[in-house]
CSV table of C-alpha atoms in Angstrom, one decimal:
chain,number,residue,atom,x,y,z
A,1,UNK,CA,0.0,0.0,0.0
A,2,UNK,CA,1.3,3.2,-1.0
A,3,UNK,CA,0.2,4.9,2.5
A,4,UNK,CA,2.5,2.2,3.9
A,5,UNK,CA,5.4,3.3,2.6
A,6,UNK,CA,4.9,7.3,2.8
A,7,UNK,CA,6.4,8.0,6.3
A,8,UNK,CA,8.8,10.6,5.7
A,9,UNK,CA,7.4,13.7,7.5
A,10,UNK,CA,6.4,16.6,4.6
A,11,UNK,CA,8.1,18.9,7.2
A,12,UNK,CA,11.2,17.4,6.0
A,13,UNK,CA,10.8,17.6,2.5
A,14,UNK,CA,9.7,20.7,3.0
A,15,UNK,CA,13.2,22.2,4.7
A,16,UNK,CA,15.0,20.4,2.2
A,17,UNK,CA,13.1,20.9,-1.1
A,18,UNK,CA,12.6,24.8,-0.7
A,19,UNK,CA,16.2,25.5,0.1
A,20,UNK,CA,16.8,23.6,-3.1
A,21,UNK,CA,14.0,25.6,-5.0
A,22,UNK,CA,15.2,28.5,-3.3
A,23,UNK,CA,18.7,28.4,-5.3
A,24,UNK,CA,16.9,27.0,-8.6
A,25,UNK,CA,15.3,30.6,-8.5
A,26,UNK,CA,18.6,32.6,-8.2
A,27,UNK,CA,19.5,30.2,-11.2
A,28,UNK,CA,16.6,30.3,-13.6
A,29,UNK,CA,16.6,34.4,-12.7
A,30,UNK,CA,20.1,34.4,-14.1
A,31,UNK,CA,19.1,32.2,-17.0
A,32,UNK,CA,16.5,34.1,-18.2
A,33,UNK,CA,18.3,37.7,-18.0
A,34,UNK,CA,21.8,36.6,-19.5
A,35,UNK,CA,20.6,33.5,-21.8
A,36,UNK,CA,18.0,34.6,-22.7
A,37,UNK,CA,17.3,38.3,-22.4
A,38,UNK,CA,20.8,38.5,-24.2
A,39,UNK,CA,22.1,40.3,-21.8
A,40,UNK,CA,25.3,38.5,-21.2
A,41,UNK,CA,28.1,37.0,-23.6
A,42,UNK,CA,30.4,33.9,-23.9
A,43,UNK,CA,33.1,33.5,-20.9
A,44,UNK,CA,36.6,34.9,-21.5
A,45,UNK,CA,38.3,32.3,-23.3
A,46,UNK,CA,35.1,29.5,-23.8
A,47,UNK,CA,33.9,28.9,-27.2
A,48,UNK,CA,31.0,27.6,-28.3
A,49,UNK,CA,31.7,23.9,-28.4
A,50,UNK,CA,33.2,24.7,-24.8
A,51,UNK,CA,30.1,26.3,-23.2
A,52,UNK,CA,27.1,24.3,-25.0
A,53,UNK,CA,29.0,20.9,-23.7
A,54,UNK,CA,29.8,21.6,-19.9
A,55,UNK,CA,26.7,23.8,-19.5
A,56,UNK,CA,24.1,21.1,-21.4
A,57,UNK,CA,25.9,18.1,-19.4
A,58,UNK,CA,25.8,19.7,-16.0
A,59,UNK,CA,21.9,20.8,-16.4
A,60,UNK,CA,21.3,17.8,-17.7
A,61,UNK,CA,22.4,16.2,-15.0
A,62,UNK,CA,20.4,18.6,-12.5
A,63,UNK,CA,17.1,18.3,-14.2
A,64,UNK,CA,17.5,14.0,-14.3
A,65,UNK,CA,18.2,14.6,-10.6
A,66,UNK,CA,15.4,16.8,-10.5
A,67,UNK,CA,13.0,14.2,-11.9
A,68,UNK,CA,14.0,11.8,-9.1
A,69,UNK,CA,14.0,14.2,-6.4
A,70,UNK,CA,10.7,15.1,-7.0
A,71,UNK,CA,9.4,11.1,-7.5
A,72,UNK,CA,11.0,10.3,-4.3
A,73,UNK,CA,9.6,12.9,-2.4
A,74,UNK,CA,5.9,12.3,-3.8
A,75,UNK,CA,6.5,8.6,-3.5
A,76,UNK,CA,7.4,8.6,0.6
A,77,UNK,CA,6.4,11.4,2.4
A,78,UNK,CA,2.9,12.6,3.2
A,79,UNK,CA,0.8,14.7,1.3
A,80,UNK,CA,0.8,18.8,2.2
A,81,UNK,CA,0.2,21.6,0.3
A,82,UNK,CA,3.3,23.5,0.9
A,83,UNK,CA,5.6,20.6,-0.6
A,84,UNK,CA,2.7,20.2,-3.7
A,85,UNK,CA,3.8,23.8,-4.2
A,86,UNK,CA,7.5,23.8,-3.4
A,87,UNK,CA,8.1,20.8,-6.1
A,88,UNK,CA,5.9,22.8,-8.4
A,89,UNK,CA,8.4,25.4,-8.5
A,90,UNK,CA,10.8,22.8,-8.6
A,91,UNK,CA,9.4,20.9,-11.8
A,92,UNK,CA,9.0,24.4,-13.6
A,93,UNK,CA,12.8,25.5,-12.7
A,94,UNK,CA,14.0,22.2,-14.4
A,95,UNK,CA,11.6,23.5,-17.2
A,96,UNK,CA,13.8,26.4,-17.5
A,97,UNK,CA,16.8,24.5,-17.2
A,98,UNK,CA,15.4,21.8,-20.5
A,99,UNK,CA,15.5,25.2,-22.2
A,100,UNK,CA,18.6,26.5,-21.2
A,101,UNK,CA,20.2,23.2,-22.3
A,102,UNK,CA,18.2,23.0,-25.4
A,103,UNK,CA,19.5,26.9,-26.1
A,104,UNK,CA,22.7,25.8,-25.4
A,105,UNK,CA,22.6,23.3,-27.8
A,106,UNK,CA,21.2,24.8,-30.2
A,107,UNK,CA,24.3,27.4,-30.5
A,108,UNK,CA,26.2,24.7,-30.4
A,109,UNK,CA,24.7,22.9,-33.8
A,110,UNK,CA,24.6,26.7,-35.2
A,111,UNK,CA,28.2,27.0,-34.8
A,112,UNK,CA,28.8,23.3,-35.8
A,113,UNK,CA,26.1,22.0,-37.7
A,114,UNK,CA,24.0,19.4,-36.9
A,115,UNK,CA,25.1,15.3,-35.9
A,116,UNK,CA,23.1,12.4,-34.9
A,117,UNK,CA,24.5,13.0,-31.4
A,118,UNK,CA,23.6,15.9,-31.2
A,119,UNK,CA,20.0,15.0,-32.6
A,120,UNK,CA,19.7,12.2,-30.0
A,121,UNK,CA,20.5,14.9,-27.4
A,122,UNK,CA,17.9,17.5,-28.4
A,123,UNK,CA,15.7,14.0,-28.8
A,124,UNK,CA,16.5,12.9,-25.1
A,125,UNK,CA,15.6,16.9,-23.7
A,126,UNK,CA,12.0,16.7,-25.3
A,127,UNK,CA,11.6,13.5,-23.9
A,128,UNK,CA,12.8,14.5,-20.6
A,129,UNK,CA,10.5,17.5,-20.7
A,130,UNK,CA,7.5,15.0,-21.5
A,131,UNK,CA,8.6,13.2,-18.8
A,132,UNK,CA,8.1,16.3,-16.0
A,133,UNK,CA,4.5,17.3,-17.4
A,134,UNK,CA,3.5,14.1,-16.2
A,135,UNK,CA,5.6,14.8,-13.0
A,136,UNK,CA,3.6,17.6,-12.5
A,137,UNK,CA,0.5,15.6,-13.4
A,138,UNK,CA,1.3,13.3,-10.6
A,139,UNK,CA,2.0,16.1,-7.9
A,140,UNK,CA,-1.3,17.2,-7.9
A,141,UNK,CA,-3.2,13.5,-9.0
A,142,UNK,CA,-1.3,11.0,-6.5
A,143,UNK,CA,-3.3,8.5,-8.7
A,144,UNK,CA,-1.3,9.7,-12.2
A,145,UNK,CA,-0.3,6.9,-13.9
A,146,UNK,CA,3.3,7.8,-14.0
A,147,UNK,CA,5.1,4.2,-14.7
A,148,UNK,CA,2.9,3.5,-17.6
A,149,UNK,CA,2.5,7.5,-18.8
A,150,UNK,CA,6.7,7.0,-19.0
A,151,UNK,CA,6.8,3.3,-20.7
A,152,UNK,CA,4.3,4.6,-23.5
A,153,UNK,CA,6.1,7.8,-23.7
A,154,UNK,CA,9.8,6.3,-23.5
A,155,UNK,CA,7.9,3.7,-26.7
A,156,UNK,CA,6.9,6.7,-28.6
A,157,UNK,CA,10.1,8.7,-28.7
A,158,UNK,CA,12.0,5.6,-29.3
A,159,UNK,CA,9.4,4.9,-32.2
A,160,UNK,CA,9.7,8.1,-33.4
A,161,UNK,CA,13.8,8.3,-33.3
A,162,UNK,CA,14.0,4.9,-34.8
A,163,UNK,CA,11.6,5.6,-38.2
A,164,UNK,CA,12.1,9.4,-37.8
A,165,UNK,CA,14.8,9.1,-41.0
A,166,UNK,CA,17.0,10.9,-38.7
A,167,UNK,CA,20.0,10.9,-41.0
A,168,UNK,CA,17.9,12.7,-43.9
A,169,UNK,CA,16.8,15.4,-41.7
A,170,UNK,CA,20.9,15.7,-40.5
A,171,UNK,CA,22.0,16.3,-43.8
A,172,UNK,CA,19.1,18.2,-45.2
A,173,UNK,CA,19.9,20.8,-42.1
A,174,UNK,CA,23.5,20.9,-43.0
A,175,UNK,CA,23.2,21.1,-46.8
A,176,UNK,CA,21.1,24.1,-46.3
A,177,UNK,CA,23.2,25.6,-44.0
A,178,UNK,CA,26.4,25.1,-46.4
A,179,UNK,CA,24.3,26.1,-49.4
């Protein structure tokens, strides 16, 4: 029984999940005005390749961790609307980090032109951002359907990747570019 196994207190949760959120503001605050407002430029002596790669893997990384955090939490401690909230903001920050990561890589293939890596990556962040709606979905339903809504999703990326003539939309992108 899923009651059973919910024993962590939500005060818990809550002193550790909104210091958490709490520095996933400051982040996504300074995300949005220098990534995305523009406002900023590359690092001193980081070039594209350097700063799409370490930034992309290490918010990868984060919004992975993110995912699980948020599972766990939901999964084994008991239900209050302050943590509903605080993982909320939680589950939209790693939003903004999907896009940060998906900006970053996106310079990256505009400097370097597009590869099947790199289209597996970009494949992987759409699926991860798939994957946290239904996160979300399970914050406020306890009942979601999360194992099954990820098996069906994980089916239909994988589909979609694997019959998705991957290598004709690689070169068409870099022929055009070139051309």
């Amino acid at each position: 029984d899923t009651a059973d196994r919910q024993c962590c207190s939500p005060v818990a949760a809550i002193s550790f999940m909104s210091m958490i959120a709490a520095v996933y503001l400051v982040f996504c605050g300074i995300q949005i005005v220098y990534l995305f407002m523009g406002r900023g430029s590359l690092p001193w002596g980081m070039t594209y390749s350097d700063y799409a790669r370490q930034g992309f893997f290490q918010l990868l990384f984060v919004a992975v961790l993110n995912l699980v955090m948020v599972l766990m939490c939901i999964k084994y401690c008991r239900e209050h609307v302050l943590l509903k909230a605080i993982l909320l903001v939680v589950s939209l920050c790693t939003y903004v980090m999907i896009a940060s990561a998906v900006y970053r890589m996106m310079l990256y293939v505009q400097q370097y032109h597009l590869t099947f890596l790199r289209v597996l990556v970009l494949w992987f962040l759409a699926l991860l951002a798939f994957l946290m709606a239904g996160v979300i979905a399970q914050i406020w339903r306890k009942k979601f359907p999360f194992f099954r809504y990820g098996m069906v999703l994980v089916t239909v990326f994988y589909l979609l990747l694997s019959f998705g003539h991957a290598d004709y939309w690689i070169a068409r992108y870099n022929v055009a570019q070139w051309g």
